[in-house]
Short mmCIF file of C-alpha atoms in Angstrom, two decimals:
data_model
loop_
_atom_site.label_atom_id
_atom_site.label_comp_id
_atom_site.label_asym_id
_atom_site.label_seq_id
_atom_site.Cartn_x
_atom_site.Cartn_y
_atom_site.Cartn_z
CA UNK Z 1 119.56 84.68 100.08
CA UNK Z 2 118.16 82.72 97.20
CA UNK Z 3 118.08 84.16 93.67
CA UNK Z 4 113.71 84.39 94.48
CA UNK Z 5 114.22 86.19 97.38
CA UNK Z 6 116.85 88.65 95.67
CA UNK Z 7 114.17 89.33 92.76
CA UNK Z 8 111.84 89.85 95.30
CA UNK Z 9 113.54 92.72 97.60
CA UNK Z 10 114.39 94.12 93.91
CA UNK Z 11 110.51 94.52 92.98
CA UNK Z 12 110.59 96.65 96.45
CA UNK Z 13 113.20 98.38 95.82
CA UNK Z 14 111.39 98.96 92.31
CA UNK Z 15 108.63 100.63 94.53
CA UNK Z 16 110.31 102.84 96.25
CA UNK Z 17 112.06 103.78 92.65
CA UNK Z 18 108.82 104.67 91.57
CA UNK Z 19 107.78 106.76 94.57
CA UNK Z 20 111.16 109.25 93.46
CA UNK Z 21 109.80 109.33 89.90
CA UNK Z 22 106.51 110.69 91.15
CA UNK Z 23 108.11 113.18 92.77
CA UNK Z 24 110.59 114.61 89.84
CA UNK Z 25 113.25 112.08 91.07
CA UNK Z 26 115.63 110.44 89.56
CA UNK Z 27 113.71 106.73 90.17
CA UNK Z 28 116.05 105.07 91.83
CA UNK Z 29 115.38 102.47 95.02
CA UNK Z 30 117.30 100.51 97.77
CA UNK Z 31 116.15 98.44 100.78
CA UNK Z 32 118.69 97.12 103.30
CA UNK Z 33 118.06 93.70 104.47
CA UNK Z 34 118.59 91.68 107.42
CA UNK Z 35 118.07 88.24 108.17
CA UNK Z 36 115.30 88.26 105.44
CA UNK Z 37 113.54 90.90 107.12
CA UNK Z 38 113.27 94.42 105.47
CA UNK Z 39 115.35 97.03 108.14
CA UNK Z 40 114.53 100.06 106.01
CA UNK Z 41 113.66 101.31 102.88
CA UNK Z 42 114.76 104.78 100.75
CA UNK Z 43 114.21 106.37 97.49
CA UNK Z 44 116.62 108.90 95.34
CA UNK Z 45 115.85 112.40 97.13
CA UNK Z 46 118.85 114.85 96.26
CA UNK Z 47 116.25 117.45 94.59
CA UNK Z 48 113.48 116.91 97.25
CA UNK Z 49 116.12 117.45 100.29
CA UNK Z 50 118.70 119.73 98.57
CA UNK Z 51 121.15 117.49 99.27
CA UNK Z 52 123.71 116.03 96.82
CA UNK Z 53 124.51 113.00 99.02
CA UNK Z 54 120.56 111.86 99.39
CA UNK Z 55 120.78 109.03 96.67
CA UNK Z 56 118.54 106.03 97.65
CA UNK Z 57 121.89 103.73 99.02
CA UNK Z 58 122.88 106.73 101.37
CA UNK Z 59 119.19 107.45 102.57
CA UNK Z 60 119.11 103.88 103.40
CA UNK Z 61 121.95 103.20 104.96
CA UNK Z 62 121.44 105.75 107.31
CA UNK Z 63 117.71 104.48 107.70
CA UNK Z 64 119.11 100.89 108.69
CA UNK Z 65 121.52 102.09 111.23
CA UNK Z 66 119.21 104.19 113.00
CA UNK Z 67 116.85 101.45 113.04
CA UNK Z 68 119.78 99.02 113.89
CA UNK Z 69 121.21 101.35 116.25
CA UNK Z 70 124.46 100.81 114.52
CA UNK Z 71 126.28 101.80 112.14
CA UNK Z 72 128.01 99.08 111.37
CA UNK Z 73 125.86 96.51 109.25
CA UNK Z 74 127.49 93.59 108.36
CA UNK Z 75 125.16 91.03 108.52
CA UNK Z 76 122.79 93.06 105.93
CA UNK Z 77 122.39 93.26 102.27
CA UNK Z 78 121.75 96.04 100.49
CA UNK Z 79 119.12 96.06 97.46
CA UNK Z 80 119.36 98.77 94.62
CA UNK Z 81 117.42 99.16 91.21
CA UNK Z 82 120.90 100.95 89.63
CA UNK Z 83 124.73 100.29 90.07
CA UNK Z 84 126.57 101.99 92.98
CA UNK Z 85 128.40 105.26 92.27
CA UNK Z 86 131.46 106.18 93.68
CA UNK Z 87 130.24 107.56 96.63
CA UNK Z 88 127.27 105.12 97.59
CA UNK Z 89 129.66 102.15 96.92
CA UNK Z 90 131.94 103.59 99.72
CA UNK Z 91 129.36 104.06 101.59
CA UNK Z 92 128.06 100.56 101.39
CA UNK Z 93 132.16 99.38 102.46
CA UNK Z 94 131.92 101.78 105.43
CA UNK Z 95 128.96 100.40 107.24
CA UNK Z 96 130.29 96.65 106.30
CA UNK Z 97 127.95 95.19 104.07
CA UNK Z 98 127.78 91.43 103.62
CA UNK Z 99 126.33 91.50 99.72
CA UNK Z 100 125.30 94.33 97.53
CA UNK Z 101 122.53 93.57 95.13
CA UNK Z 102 121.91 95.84 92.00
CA UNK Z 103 119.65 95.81 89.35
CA UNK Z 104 120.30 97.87 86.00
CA UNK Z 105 124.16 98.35 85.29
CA UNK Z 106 125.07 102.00 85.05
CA UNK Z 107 128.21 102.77 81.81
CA UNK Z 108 128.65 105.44 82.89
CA UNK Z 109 129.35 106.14 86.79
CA UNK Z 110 129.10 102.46 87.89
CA UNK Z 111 131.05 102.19 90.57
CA UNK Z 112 130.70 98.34 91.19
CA UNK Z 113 131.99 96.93 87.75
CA UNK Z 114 130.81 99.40 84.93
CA UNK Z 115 133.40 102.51 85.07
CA UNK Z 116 135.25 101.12 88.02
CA UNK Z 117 134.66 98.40 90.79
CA UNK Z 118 135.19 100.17 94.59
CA UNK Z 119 134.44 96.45 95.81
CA UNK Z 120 137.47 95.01 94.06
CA UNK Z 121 140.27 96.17 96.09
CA UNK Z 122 141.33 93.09 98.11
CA UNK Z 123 143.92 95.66 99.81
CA UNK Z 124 140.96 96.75 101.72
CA UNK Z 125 140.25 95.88 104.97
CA UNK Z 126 136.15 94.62 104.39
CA UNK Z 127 134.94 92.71 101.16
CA UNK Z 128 131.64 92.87 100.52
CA UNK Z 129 130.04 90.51 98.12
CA UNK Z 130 128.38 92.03 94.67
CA UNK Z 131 125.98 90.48 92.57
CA UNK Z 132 124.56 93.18 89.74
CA UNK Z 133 121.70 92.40 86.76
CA UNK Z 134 119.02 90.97 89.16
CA UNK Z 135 115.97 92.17 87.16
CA UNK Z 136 118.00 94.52 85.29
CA UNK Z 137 115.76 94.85 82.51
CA UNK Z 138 112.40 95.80 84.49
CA UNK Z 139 115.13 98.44 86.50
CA UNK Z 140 116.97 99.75 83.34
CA UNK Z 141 113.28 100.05 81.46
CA UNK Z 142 111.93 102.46 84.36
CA UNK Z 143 114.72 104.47 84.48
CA UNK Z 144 114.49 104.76 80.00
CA UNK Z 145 110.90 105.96 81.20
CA UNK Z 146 111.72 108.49 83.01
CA UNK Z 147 114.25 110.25 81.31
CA UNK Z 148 112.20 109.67 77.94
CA UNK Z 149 109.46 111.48 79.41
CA UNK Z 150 111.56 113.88 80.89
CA UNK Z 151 113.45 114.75 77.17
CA UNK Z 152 109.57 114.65 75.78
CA UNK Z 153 108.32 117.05 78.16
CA UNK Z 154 111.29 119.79 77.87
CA UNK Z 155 111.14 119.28 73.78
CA UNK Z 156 107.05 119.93 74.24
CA UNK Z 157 107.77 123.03 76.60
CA UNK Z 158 110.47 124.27 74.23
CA UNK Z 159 108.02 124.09 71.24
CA UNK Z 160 105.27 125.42 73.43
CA UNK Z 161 107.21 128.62 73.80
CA UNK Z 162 107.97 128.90 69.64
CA UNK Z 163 104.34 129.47 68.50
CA UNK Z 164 103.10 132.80 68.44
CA UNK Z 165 100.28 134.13 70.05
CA UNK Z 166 97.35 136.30 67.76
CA UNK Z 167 97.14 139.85 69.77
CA UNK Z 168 93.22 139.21 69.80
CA UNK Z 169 93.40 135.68 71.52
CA UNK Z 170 94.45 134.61 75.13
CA UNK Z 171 96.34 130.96 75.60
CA UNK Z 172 95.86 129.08 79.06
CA UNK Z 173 98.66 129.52 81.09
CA UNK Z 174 101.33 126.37 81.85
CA UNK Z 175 100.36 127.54 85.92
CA UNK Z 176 97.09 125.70 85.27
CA UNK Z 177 98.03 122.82 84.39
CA UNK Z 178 99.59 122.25 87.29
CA UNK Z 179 98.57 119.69 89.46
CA UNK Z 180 96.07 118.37 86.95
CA UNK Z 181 96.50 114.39 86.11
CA UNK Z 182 96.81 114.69 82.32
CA UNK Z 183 98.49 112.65 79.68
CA UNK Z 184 101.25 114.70 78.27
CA UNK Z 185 102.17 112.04 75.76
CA UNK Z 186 98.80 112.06 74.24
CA UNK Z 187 98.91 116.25 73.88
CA UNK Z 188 99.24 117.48 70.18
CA UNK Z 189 98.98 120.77 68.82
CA UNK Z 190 98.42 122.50 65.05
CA UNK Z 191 98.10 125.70 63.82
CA UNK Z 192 98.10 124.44 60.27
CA UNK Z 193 94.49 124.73 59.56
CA UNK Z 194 93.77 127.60 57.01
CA UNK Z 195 90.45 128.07 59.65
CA UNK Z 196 92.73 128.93 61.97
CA UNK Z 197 94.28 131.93 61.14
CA UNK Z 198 97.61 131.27 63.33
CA UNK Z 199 95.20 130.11 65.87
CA UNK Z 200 96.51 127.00 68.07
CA UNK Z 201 94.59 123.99 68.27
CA UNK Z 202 94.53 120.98 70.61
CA UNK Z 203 93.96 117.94 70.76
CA UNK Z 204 94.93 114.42 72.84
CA UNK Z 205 95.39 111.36 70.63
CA UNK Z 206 96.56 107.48 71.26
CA UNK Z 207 97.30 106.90 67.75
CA UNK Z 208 100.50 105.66 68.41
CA UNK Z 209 99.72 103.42 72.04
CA UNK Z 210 96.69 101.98 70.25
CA UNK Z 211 98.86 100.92 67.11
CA UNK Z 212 100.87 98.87 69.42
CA UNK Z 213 98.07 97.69 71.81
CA UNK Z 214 100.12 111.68 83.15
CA UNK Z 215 99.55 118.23 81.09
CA UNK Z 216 102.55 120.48 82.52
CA UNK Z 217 103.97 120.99 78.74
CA UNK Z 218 102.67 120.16 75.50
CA UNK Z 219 103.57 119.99 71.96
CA UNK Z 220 103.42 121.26 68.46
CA UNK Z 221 102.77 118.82 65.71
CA UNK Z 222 102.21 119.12 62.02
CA UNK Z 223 99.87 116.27 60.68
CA UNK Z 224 100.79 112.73 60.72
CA UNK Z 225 97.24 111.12 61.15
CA UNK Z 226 96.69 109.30 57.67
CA UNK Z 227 95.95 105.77 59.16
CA UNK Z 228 93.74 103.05 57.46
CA UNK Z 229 91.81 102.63 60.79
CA UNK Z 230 89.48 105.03 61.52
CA UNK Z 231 90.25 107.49 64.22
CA UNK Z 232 87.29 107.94 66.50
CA UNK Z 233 87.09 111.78 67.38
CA UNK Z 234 85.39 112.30 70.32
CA UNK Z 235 83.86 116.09 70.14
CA UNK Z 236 83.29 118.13 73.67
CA UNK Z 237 80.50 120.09 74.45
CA UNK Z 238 79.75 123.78 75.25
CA UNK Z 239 80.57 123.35 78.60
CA UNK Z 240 83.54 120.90 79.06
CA UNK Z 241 86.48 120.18 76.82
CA UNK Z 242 88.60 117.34 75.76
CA UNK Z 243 90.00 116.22 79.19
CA UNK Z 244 86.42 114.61 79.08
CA UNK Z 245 87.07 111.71 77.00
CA UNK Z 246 90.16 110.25 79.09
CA UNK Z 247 88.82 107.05 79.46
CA UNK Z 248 88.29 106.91 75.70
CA UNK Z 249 91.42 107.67 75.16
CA UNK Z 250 92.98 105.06 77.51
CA UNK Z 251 91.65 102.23 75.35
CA UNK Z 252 92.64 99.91 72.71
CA UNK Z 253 91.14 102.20 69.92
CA UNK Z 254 92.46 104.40 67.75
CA UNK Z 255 90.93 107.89 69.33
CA UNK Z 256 91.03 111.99 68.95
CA UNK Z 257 89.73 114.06 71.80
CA UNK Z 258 89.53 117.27 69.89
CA UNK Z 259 89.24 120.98 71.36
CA UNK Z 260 87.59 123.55 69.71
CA UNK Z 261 88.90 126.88 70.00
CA UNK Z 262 88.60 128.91 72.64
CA UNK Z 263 87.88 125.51 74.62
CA UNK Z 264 90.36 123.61 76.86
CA UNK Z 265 94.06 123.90 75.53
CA UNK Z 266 93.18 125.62 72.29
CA UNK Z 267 94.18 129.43 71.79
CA UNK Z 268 91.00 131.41 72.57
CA UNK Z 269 89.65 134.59 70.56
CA UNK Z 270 88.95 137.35 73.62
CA UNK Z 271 85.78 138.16 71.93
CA UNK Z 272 82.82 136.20 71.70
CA UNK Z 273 81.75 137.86 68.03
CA UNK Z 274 84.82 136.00 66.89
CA UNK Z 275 83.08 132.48 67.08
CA UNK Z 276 80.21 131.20 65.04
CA UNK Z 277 78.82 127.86 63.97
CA UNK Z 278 80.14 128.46 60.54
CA UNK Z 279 84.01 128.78 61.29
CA UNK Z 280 83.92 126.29 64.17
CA UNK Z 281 82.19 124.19 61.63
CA UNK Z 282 85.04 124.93 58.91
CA UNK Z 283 87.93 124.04 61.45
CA UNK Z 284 86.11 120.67 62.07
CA UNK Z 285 86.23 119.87 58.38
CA UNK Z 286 89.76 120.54 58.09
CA UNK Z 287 90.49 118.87 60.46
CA UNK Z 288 88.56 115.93 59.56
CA UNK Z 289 90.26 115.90 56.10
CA UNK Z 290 94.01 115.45 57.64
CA UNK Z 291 92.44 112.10 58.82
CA UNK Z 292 92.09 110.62 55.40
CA UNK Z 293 92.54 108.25 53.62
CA UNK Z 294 90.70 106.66 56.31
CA UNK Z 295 86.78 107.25 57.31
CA UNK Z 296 85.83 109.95 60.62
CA UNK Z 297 83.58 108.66 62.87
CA UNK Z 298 82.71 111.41 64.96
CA UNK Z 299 81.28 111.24 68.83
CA UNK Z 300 79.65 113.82 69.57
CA UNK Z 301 76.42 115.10 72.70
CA UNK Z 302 72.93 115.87 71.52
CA UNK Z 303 73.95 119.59 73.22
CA UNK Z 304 76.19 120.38 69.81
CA UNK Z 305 74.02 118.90 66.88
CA UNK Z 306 73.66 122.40 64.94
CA UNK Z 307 77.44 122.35 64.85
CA UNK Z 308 77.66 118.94 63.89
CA UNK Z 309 75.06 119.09 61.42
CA UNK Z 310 76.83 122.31 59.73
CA UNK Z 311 80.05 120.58 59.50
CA UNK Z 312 77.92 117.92 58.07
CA UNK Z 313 76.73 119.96 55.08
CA UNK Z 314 80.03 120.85 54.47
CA UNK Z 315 81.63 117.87 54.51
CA UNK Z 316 78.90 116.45 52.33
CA UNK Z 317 79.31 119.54 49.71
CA UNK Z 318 83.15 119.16 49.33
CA UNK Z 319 82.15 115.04 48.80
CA UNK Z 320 84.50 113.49 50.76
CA UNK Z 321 83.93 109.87 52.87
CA UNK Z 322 81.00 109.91 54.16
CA UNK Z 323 81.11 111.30 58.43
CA UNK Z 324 79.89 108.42 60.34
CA UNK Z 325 78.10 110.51 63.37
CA UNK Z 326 77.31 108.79 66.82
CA UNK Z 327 75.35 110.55 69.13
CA UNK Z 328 76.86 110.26 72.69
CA UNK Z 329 74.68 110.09 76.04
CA UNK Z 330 75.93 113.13 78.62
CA UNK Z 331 79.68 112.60 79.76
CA UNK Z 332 80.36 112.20 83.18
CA UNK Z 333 81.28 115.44 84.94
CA UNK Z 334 84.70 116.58 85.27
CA UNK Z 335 86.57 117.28 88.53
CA UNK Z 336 85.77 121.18 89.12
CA UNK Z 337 89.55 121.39 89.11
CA UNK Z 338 89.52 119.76 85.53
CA UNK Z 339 86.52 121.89 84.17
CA UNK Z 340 88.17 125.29 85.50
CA UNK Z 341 92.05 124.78 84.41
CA UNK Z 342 91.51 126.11 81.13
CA UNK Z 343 89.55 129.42 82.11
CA UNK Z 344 91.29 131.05 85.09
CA UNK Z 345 89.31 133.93 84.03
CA UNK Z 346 86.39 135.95 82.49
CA UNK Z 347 88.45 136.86 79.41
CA UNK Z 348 89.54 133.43 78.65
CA UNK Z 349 85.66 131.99 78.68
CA UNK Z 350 84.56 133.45 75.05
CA UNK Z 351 84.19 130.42 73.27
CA UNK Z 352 82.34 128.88 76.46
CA UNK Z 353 79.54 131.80 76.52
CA UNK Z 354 79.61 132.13 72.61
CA UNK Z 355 79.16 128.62 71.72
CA UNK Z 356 76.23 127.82 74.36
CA UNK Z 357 74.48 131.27 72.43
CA UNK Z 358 75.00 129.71 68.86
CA UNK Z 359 73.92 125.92 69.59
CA UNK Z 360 70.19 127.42 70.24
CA UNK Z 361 70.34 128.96 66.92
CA UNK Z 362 69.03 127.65 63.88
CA UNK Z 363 71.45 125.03 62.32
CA UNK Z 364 73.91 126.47 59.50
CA UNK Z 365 73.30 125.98 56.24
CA UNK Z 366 76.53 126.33 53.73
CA UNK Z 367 75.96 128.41 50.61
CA UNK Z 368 76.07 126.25 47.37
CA UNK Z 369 77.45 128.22 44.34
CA UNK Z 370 74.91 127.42 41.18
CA UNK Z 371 77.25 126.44 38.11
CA UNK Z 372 76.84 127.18 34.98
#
């Protein structure tokens, strides 16, 4: 095989890497190879099959010699995104491999080179050729991935659990999130607002992927979002919540999908008498103001202009930068899963039912204290 033809058998085996992530995996691939035709193809599956032995060599291995019809196959190669262990490299010298081909090195169970090297015995009856780093970096950088995200998501799930919940509000349970294709990264949480009473708020941001340029846990933040570009905060309506603005949020600019609470993954008063355009309008402000120094340009539908216009007032009376306001056209309609995940029942709906009440009201009007 030429070095081309190992980099490309490594990009499949990259695939099939990528189909273990997706399913809680550890993302690692192989593809045996014969005559530069592609005998069979496996992925990691030891928490999928309950089985400790189902790494992705093993899986194919046994893949190739039932498609073989033998188990001995020594006029194959066998493709992996990470370094043999222990086991899988014994494996690979059991069924006679001609050439093992690895991607990303592994410190610390390597078993071809790293910790120790099963293929370097020349007492042994079978040799089997070894050639490791073929597109190591693209191999070693989707396994960092994966076990960044997976550290990320049990930090956001530990912190998750920490904050309190007020006895007169309900919180959406992690059960319906499930399922849902949401961007955990992008999932931030305060409940440092004085508005807010202990009251959680959430919001997704891609302040830190639009500097530079998948919702089963989330996390608790304190502010960090002083920037001098200006954040564009993208405001839901009355009946939908932040999970609207996703393709916002997937572009190059700096952007806040903000929920309000008792909407989407905010905690959410059980009474509808709790909400009212004034405090929603107040929590806005606040949170506006952790934005500075930088401007707010706010996006928000025609369907919530009294509470944009009484957040308006007060952001005008406490003369801060001026609140650039665009008007948005009506957002595309969520995926019923989408729009229900955050109210799996009556009780949880308050801010819903409240909020479409108080938006046919006249707008608020802040009360201005005459000085001396």
């Amino acid at each position: 095989m030429s070095p081309d033809d190992d980099r490309m058998f490594m990009r499949l085996a990259l695939a099939q890497a990528q189909v273990a992530a997706l399913a809680g995996e550890v993302p690692v691939g192989a593809m045996v190879v014969r005559a530069g035709q592609v005998v069979a193809s496996a992925h990691n599956a030891p928490l999928g099959d309950t089985d400790p032995t189902a790494h992705a060599e093993v899986n194919a291995i046994r893949a190739a010699a039932q498609a073989l019809g033998n188990y001995r196959l020594d006029d194959c190669t066998l493709y992996v995104t990470l370094e043999p262990c222990a086991m899988c490299s014994g494996a690979a010298l059991h069924a006679r491999f001609k050439r093992v081909v690895f991607g990303a090195h592994e410190p610390k169970t390597g078993a071809a080179g790293s910790v120790l090297n099963v293929f370097g015995y020349p007492q042994l009856n079978h040799q089997t050729e070894v050639s490791g780093g073929v597109l190591a970096a693209e191999c070693a950088q989707q396994l960092q991935h994966f076990f960044e995200d997976r550290r990320l998501q049990k930090q956001l799930h530990n912190q998750l659990h920490k904050t309190p919940l007020r006895d007169d509000a309900l919180r959406t349970p992690d059960s319906a999130w499930q399922g849902l294709d949401l961007p955990t990264d992008l999932s931030c949480f305060t409940t440092d607002l004085p508005a807010l009473q202990g009251l959680r708020l959430h919001w997704f941001d891609n302040l830190k992927s639009a500097s530079t340029a998948s919702f089963n846990a989330l996390s608790e933040t304190s502010f960090s979002l002083g920037s001098e570009a200006a954040p564009e905060v993208y405001l839901h309506g009355p009946d939908t919540w932040s999970a609207a603005y996703m393709a916002e949020l997937a572009g190059p600019r700096p952007a806040i999908a903000l929920d309000l609470p008792g909407f989407g993954a905010s905690d959410k008063p059980k009474k509808d008498k709790a909400h009212s355009l004034a405090w929603h309008a107040q929590v806005l402000v606040e949170f506006f103001a952790q934005l500075q120094p930088a401007p707010v340009a706010l996006y928000a539908p025609h369907s919530m202009a009294p509470l944009v216009h009484a957040a308006q007032a007060l952001w005008t009376t406490h003369q801060r930068e001026p609140l650039h306001l665009q008007w948005l056209n009506a957002r595309s309609a969520l995926t019923a899963a989408l729009r229900e995940a955050p109210y799996p029942d009556t009780g949880h709906r308050a801010g819903p039912r409240a909020l479409s009440a108080l938006l046919v009201t006249p707008p608020f009007t802040p009360h201005r204290s005459t000085g001396a």
